[in-house]
Short mmCIF file of C-alpha atoms and ligand atoms in Angstrom, two decimals:
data_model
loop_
_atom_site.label_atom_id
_atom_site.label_comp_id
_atom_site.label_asym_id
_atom_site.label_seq_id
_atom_site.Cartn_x
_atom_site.Cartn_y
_atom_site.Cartn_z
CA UNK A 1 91.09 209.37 152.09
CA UNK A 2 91.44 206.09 149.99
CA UNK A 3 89.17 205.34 147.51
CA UNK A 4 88.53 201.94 145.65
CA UNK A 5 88.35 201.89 141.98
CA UNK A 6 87.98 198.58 139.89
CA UNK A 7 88.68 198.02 136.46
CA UNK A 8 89.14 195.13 134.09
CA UNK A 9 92.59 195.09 132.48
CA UNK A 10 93.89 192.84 129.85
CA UNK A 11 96.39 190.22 131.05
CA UNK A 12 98.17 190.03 127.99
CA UNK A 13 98.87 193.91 127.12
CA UNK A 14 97.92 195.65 130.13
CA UNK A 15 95.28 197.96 129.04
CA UNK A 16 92.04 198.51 131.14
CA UNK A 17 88.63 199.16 130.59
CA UNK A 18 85.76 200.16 132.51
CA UNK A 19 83.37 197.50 131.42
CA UNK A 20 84.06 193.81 131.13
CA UNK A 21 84.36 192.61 127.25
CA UNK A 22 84.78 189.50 125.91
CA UNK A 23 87.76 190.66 123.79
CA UNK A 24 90.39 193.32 124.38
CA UNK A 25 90.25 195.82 121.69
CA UNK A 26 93.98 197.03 122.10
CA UNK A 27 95.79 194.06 121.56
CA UNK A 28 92.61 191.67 120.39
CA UNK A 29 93.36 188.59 122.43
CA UNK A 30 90.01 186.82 124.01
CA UNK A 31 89.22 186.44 127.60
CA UNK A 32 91.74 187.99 129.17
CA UNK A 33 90.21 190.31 130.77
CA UNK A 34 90.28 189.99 134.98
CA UNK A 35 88.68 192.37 137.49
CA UNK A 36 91.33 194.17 139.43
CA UNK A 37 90.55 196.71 142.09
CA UNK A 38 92.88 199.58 142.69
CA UNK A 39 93.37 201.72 146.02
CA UNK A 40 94.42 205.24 145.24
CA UNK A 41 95.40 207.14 147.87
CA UNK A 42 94.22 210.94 147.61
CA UNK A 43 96.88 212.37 145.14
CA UNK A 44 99.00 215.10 146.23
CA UNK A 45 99.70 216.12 142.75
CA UNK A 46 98.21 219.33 143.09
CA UNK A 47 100.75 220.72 145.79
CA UNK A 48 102.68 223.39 144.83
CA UNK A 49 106.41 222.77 143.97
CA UNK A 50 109.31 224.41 143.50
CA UNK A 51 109.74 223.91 139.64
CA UNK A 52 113.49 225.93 139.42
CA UNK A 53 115.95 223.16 139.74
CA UNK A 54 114.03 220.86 137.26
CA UNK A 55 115.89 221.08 134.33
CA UNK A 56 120.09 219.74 134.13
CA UNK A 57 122.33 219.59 132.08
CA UNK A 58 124.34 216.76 130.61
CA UNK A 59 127.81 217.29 132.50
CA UNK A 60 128.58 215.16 135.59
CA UNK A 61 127.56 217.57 138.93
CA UNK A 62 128.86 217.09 142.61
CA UNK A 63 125.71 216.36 144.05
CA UNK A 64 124.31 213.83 141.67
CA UNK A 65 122.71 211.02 143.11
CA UNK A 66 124.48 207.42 144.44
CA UNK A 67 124.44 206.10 140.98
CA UNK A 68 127.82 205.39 140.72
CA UNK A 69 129.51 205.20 136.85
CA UNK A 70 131.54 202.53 137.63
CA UNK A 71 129.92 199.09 136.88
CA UNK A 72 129.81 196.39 139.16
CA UNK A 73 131.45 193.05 138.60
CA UNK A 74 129.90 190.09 139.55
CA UNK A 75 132.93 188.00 138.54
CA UNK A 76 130.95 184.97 137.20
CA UNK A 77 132.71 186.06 133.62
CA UNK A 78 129.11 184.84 131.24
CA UNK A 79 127.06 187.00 133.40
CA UNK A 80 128.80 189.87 133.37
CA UNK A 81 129.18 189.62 129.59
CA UNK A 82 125.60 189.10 128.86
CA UNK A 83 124.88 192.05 131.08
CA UNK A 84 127.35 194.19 128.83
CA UNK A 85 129.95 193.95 130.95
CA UNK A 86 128.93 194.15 134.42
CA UNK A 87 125.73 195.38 136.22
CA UNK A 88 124.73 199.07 135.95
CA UNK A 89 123.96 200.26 139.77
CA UNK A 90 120.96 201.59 140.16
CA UNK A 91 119.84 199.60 137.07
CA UNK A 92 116.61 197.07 136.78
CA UNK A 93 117.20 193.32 135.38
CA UNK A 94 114.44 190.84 134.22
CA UNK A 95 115.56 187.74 134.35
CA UNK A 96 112.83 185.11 132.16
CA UNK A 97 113.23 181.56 131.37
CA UNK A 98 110.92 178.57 132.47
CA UNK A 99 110.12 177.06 135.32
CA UNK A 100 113.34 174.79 136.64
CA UNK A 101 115.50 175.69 133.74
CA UNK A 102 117.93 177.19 136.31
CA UNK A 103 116.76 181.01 137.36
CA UNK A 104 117.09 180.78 141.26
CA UNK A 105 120.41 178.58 140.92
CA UNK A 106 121.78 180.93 138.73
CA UNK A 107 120.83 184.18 140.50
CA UNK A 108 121.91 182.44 144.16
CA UNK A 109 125.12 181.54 142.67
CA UNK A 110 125.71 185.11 141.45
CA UNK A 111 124.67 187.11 144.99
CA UNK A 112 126.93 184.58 146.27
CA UNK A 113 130.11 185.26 144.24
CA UNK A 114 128.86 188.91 144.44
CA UNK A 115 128.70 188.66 148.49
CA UNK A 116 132.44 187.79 148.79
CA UNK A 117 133.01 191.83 148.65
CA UNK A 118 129.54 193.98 148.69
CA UNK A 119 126.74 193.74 150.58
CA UNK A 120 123.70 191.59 148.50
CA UNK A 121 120.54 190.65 149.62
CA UNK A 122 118.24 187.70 148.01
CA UNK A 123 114.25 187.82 148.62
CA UNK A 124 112.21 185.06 147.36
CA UNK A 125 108.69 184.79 147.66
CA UNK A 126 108.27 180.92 146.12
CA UNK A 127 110.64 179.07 148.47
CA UNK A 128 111.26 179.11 152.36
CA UNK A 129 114.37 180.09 153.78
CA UNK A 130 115.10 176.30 154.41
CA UNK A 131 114.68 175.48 151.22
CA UNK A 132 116.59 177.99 149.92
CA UNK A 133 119.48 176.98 152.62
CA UNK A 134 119.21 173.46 150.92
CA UNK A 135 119.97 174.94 147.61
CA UNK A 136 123.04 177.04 148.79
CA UNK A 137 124.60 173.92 150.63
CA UNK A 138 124.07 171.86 147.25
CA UNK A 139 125.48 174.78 145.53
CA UNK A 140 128.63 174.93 148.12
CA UNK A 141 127.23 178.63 148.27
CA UNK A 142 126.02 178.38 152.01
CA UNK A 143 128.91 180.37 153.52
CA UNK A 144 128.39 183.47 151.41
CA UNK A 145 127.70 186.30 153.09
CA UNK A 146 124.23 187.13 151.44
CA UNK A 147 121.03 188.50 153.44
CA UNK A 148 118.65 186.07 152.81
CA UNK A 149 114.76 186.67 153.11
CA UNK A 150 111.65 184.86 152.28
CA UNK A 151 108.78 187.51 152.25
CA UNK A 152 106.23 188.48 149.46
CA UNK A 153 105.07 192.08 151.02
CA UNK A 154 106.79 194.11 148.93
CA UNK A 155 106.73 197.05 150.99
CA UNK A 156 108.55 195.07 153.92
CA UNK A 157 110.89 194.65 151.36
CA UNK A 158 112.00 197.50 150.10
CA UNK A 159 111.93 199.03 153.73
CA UNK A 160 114.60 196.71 154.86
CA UNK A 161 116.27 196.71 151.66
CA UNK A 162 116.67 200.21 152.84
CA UNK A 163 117.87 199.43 155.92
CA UNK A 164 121.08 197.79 154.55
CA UNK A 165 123.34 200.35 154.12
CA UNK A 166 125.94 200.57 150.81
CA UNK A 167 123.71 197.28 149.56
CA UNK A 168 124.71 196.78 145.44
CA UNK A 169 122.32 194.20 144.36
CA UNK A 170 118.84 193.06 145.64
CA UNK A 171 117.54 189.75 143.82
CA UNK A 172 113.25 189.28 143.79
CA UNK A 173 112.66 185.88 143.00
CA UNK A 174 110.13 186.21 141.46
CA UNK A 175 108.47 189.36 140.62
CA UNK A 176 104.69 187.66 139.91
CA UNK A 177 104.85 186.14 143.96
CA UNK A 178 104.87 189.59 145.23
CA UNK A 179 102.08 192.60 146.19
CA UNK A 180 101.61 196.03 147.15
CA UNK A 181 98.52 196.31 149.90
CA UNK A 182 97.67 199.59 147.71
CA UNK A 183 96.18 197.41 145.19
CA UNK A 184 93.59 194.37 146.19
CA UNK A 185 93.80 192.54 143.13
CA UNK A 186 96.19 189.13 143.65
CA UNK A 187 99.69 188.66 143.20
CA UNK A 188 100.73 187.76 139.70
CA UNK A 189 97.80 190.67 137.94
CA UNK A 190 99.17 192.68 135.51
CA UNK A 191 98.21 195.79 138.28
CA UNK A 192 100.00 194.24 140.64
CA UNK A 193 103.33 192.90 138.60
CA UNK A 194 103.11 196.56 137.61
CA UNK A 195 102.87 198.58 141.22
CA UNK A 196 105.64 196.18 142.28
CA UNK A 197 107.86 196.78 139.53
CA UNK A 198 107.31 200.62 139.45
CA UNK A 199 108.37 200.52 143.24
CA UNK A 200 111.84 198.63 142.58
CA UNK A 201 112.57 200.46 139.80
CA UNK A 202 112.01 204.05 141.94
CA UNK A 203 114.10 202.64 144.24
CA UNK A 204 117.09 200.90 142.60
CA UNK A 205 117.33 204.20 141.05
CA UNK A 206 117.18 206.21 144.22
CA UNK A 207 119.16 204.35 146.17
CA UNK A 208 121.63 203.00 143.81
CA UNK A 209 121.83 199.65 143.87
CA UNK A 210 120.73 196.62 140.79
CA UNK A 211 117.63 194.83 141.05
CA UNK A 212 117.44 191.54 139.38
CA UNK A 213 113.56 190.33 138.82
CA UNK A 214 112.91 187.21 137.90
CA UNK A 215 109.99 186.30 135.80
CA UNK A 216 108.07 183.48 134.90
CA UNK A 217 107.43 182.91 131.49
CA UNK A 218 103.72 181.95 129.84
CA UNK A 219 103.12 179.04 127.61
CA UNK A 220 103.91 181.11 124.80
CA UNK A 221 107.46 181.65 126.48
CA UNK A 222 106.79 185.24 127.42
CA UNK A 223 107.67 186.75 130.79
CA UNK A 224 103.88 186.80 132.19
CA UNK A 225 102.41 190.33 132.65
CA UNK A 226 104.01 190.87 128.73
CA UNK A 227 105.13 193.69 127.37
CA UNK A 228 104.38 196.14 130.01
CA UNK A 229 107.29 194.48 131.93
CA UNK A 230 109.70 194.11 129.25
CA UNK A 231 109.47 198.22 128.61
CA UNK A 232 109.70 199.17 132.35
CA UNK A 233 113.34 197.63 132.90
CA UNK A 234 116.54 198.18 131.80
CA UNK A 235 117.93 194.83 130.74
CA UNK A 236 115.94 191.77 129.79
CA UNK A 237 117.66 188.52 130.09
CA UNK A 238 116.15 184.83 129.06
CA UNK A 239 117.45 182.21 130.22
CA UNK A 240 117.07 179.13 128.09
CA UNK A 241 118.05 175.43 127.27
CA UNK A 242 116.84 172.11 125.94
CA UNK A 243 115.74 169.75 129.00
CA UNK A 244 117.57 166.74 127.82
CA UNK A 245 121.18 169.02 127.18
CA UNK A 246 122.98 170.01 130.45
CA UNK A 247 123.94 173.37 128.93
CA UNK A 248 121.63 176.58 129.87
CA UNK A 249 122.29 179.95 127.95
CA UNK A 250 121.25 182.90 128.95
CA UNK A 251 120.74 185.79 126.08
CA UNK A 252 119.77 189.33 126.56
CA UNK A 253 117.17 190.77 124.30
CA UNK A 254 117.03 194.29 126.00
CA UNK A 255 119.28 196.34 127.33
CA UNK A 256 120.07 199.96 127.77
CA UNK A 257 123.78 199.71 129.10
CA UNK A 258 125.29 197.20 126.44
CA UNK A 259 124.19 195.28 123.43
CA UNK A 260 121.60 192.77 122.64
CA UNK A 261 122.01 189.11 121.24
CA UNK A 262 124.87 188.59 123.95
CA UNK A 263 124.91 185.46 125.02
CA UNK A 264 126.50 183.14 128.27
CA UNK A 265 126.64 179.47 127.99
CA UNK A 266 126.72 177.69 131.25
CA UNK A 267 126.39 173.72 132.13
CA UNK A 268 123.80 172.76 134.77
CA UNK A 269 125.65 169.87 137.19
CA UNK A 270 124.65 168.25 140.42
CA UNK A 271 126.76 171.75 142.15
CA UNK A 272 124.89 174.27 139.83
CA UNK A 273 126.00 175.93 136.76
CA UNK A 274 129.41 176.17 135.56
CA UNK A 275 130.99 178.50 133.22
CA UNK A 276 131.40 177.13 129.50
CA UNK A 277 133.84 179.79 128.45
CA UNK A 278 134.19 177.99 125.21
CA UNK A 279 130.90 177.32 123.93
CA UNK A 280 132.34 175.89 120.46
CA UNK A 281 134.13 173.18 121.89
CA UNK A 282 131.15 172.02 123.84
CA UNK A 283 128.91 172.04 120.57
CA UNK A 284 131.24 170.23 118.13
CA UNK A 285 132.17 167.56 121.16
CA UNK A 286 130.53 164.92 118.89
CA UNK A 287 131.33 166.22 115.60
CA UNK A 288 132.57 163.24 113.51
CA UNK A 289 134.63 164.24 110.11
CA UNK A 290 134.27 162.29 106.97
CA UNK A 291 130.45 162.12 107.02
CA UNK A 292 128.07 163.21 104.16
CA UNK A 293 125.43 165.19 105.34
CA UNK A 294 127.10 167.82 108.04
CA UNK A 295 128.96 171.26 107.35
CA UNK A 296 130.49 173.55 110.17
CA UNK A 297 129.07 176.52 110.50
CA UNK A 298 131.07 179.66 111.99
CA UNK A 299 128.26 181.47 113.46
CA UNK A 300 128.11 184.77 115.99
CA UNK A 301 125.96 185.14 119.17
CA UNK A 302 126.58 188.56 120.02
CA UNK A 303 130.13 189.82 120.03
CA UNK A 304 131.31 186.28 120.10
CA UNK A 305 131.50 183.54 117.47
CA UNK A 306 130.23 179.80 117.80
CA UNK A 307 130.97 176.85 115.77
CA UNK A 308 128.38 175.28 115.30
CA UNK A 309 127.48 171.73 113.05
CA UNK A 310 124.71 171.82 110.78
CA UNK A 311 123.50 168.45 110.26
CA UNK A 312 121.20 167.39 106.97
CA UNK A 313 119.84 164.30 105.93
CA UNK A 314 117.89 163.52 102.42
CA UNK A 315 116.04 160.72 102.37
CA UNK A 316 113.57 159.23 99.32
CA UNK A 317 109.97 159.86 100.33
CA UNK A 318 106.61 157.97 100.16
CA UNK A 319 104.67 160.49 100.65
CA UNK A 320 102.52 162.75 98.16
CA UNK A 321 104.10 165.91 99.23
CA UNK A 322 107.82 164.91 101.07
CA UNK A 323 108.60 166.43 104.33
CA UNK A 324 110.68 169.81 105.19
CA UNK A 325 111.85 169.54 108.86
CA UNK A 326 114.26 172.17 110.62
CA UNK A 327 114.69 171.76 113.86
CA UNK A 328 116.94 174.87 115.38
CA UNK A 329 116.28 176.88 112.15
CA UNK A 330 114.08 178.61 110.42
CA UNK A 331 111.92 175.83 107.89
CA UNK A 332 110.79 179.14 105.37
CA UNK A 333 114.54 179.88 104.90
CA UNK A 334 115.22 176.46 104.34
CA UNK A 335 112.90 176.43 101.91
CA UNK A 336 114.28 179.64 100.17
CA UNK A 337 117.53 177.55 100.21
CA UNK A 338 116.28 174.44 98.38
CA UNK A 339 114.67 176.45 95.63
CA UNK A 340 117.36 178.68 94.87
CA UNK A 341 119.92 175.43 94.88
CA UNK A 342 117.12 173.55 92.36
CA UNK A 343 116.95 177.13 90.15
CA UNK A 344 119.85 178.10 90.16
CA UNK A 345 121.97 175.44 90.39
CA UNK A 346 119.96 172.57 88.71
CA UNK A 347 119.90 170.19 91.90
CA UNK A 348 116.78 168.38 92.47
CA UNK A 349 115.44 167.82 96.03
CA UNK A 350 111.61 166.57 94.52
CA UNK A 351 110.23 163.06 96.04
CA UNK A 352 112.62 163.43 98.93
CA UNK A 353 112.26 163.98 102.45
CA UNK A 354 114.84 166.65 104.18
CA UNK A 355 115.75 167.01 107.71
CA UNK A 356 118.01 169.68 109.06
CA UNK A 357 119.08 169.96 112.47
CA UNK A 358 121.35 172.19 114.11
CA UNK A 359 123.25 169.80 116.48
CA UNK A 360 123.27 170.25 120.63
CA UNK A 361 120.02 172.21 120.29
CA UNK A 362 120.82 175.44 119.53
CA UNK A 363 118.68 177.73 117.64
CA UNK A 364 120.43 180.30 114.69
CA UNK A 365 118.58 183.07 113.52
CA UNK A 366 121.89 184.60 111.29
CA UNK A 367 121.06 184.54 107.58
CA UNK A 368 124.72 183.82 107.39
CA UNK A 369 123.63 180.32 108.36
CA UNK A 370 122.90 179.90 104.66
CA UNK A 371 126.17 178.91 103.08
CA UNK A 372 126.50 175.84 105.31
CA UNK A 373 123.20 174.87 105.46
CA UNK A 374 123.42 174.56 101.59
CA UNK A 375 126.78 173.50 101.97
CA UNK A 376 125.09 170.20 104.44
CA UNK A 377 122.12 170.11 102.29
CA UNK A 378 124.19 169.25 98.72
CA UNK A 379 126.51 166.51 100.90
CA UNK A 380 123.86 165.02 101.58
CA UNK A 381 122.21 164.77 98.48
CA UNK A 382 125.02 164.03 97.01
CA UNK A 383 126.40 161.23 99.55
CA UNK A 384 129.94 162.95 99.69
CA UNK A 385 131.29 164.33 102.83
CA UNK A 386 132.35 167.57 102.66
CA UNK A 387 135.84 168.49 102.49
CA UNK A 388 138.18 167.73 105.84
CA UNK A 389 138.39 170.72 108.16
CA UNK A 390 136.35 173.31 106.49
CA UNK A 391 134.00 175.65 108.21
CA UNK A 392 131.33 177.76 105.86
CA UNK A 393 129.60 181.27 106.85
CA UNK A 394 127.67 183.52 104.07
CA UNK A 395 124.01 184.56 103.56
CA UNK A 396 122.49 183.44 100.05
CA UNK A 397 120.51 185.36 98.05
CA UNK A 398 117.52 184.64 95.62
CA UNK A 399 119.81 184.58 92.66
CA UNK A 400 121.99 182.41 93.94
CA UNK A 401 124.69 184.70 94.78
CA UNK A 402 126.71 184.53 98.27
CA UNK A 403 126.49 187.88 100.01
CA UNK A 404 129.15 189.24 102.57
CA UNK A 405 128.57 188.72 106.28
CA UNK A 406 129.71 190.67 109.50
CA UNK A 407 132.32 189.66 111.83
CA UNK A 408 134.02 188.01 109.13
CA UNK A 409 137.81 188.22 111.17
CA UNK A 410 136.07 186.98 114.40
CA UNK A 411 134.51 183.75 112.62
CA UNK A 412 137.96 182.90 110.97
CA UNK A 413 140.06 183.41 113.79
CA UNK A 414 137.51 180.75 115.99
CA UNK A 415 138.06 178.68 113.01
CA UNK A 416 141.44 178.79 113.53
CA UNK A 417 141.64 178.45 117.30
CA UNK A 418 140.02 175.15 117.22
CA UNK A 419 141.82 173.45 114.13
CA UNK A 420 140.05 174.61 111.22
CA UNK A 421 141.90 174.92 108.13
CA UNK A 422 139.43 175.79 105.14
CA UNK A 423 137.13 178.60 105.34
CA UNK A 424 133.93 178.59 102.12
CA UNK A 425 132.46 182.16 102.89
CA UNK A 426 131.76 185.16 100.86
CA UNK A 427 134.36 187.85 100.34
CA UNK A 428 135.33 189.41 103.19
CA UNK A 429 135.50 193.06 104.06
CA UNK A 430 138.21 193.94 106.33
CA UNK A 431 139.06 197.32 107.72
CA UNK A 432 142.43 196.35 108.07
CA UNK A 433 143.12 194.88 104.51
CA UNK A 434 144.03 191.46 104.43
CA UNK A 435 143.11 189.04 106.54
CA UNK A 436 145.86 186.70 108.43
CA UNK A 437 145.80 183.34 109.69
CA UNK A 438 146.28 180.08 108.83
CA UNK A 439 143.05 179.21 107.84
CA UNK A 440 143.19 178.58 103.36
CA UNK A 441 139.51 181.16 102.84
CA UNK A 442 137.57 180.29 99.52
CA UNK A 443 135.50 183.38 98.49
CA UNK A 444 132.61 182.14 96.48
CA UNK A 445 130.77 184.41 94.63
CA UNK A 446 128.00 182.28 93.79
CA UNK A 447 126.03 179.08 96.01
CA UNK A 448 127.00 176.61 92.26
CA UNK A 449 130.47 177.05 92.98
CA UNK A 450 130.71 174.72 96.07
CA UNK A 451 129.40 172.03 94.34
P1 TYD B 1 115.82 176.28 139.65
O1 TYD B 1 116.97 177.19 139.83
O2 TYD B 1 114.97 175.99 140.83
O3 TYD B 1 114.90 176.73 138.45
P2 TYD B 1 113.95 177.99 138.32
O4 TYD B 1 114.27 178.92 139.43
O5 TYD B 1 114.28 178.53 136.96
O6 TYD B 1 112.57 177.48 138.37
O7 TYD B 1 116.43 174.95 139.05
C1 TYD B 1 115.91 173.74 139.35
C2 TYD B 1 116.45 172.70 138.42
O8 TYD B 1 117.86 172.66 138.38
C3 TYD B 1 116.00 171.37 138.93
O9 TYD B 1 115.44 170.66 137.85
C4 TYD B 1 117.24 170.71 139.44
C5 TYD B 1 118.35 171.39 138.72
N1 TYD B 1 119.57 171.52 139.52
C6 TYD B 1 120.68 170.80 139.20
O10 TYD B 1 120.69 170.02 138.25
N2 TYD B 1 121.83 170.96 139.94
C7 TYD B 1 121.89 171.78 141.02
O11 TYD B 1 122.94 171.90 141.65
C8 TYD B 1 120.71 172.54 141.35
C9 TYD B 1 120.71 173.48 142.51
C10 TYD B 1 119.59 172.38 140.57
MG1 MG B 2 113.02 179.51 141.02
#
């Protein structure tokens, strides 16, 4: 027999309480408690099993399940980078990013390419299957083989997904549109987001194939029904730009088959998004030499390196206490940065305003930012551009000095591919001795020798 429970669980974390309270005392946020009411259906836990064959070992056996090792290619080159190099069958994907940044055209254009040689099927619960036929013709797409559903009972679903034999990738779009008739509460509760998830995970993994979720995001620009999403997957992907840029980047911050940070830069045009396979060239596009003010930096988003111009402009101020804008980066490092270059290197930055911008919109988060931020930061002061062709990478310390960064080889050889010809950057430690190329490096040991 079924039997109705309700509880009131915390939107934001997930945990659930008996009573109703005005604050949830696991992860303290206010109000965010909602009713939800939860059908269990009498367990059969307490059958008796056969408990012999539940340990494994490690080795490969004959009759282990469809998962097959191999991973799957979906031949749209940033995606299956991001995704560490193809999908995982059998695996789970979130897919996060705000609403119209791009999530349904990118995931339709991937089933699509994906379609050309294994079965793929595409479920969305927001849009109706002539809408979605809109978007594929738009896209050029509308040929592709891809089973194409609009349906938000997620049991329908996964019954036909069932249905379709040797299928390799399902796409739910989106994960908050669809229920379970197990549980009452609506579609979007963290109970339900939850019971839905649980289902595709149990069978992606049974059956073999990749799910990819997406998810909305919440003002705050997490994926909505936090946390307790994030840690059920395998791989969570965000998929990001600046509305008034045409480029869209998608970065993983999770993910069990390949590592984190990765990102894929694509450009949003009236056919969808295209590949960028050279994100530096698109960022330095505008790049003018011979100004005071801007300083390259040589910068790595995962396993690959961007070029990327720092932009900085000092300006006298009127006001009692001058401003300290960063836009892209982080204003407390900046900060750190202007008092270690008035300490240690007797510049003075007092009764001026400073804006630094990272151009094209990009945010940086490496510390190895710092050498040509200061590097932007003293040009402008100073009024003098900084020298022709020169690209700076190095993190700075509190004493001024300039300490080593990773990926040192990778960042000079992108220097190099695109022209560079001076590298500022703090000394370099290579594996394989010396460095070549043609690029003329300047190890500084200290932030006071560039100026
Ligand atoms: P969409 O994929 O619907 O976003 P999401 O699923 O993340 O909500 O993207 C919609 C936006 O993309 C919309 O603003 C229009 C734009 N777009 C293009 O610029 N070109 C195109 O070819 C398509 C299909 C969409
Ligand atoms: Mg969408």
């Amino acid at each position: 027999m079924a039997k109705t429970q309700h509880q009131f669980v915390c939107q934001e974390c997930g945990a659930w309480y008996s009573k109703w309270n005005g604050k949830c005392e696991t992860c303290g946020a206010w109000n965010s408690m909602v009713e939800e009411a939860i059908t269990q259906h009498e367990s059969v836990r307490h059958r008796k099993k056969d408990l012999t064959t539940f340990f494994s070992t490690l080795e490969n056996s004959d009759n282990d399940s469809p998962l097959d090792r191999s991973r799957v290619l979906t031949h749209i080159t940033e995606f299956d980078r991001v995704c560490g190099g193809g999908l995982v069958p059998g695996s789970v994907i979130l897919v996060g990013g705000d609403p119209g940044i791009g999530k349904s055209t990118l995931l339709l254009q991937v089933v699509a390419e994906l379609s050309k040689n294994s079965i793929c099927a595409y479920v969305s619960g927001e849009e109706a299957l002539t809408q979605l036929r809109l978007r594929a013709e738009r896209l050029r797409v509308n040929k592709a083989a891809v089973h194409m559903a609009a349906s938000t009972q997620l049991h329908d679903i996964l019954e036909a997904l069932k249905n379709l034999a040797d299928l390799k990738l399902a796409i739910i779009d989106s994960i908050q549109t669809m229920s379970v008739s197990t549980i009452e509460s609506a579609a979007g509760t963290v109970s339900q987001v939850r019971a839905c998830t649980q289902e595709l995970i149990a069978a992606a993994k049974k059956q073999g194939y990749v799910v990819i979720l997406v998810g909305h995001v919440t003002k705050e620009g997490v994926i909505a029904g936090p946390r307790v999403l994030e840690h059920m997957v395998d791989t969570v992907l965000y998929f990001e730009g600046e509305r008034n840029y045409d480029y869209r980047i998608l970065r993983s911050v999770k993910n069990r088959f390949g590592a984190t940070d990765e990102i894929g830069v694509f450009a949003m045009g009236d056919q969808g998004l295209t590949e960028v396979s050279n994100p530096s060239e698109l960022f330095l596009a505008n790049h003018q030499n011979e100004v005071s003010g801007t300083a390259i930096f040589a910068g790595i988003e995962g396993t690959r390196p961007i070029l990327l111009e720092i932009q900085a402009l000092v300006a006298p101020s009127y006001l009692a206490s001058p401003r300290r804008t960063a836009v892209g980066w982080d204003s407390n490092r900046l900060s750190m940065i202007l008092a270690v270059l008035e300490a240690r290197c007797g510049l003075s930055f007092g009764n001026r305003d400073i804006y630094l911008n990272v151009a094209g919109g990009l945010k940086i988060t490496e510390p190895a930012a710092d050498l040509a931020v200061a590097a932007a930061l003293i040009s402008a002061l100073k009024n003098k551009p900084v020298p022709n062709s020169s690209i700076y990478f190095g993190e700075i310390g509190l004493t001024g000095e300039v300490r080593p960064v990773s990926h040192s080889e990778l960042r000079l050889k992108e220097a190099e591919k695109l022209g560079f010809t001076q590298a500022y950057c703090a000394t370099i430690s290579s594996r394989k001795g010396t460095i070549k190329g043609s690029v003329n490096t300047h190890i500084l040991k200290y932030v006071l020798e560039l100026i």
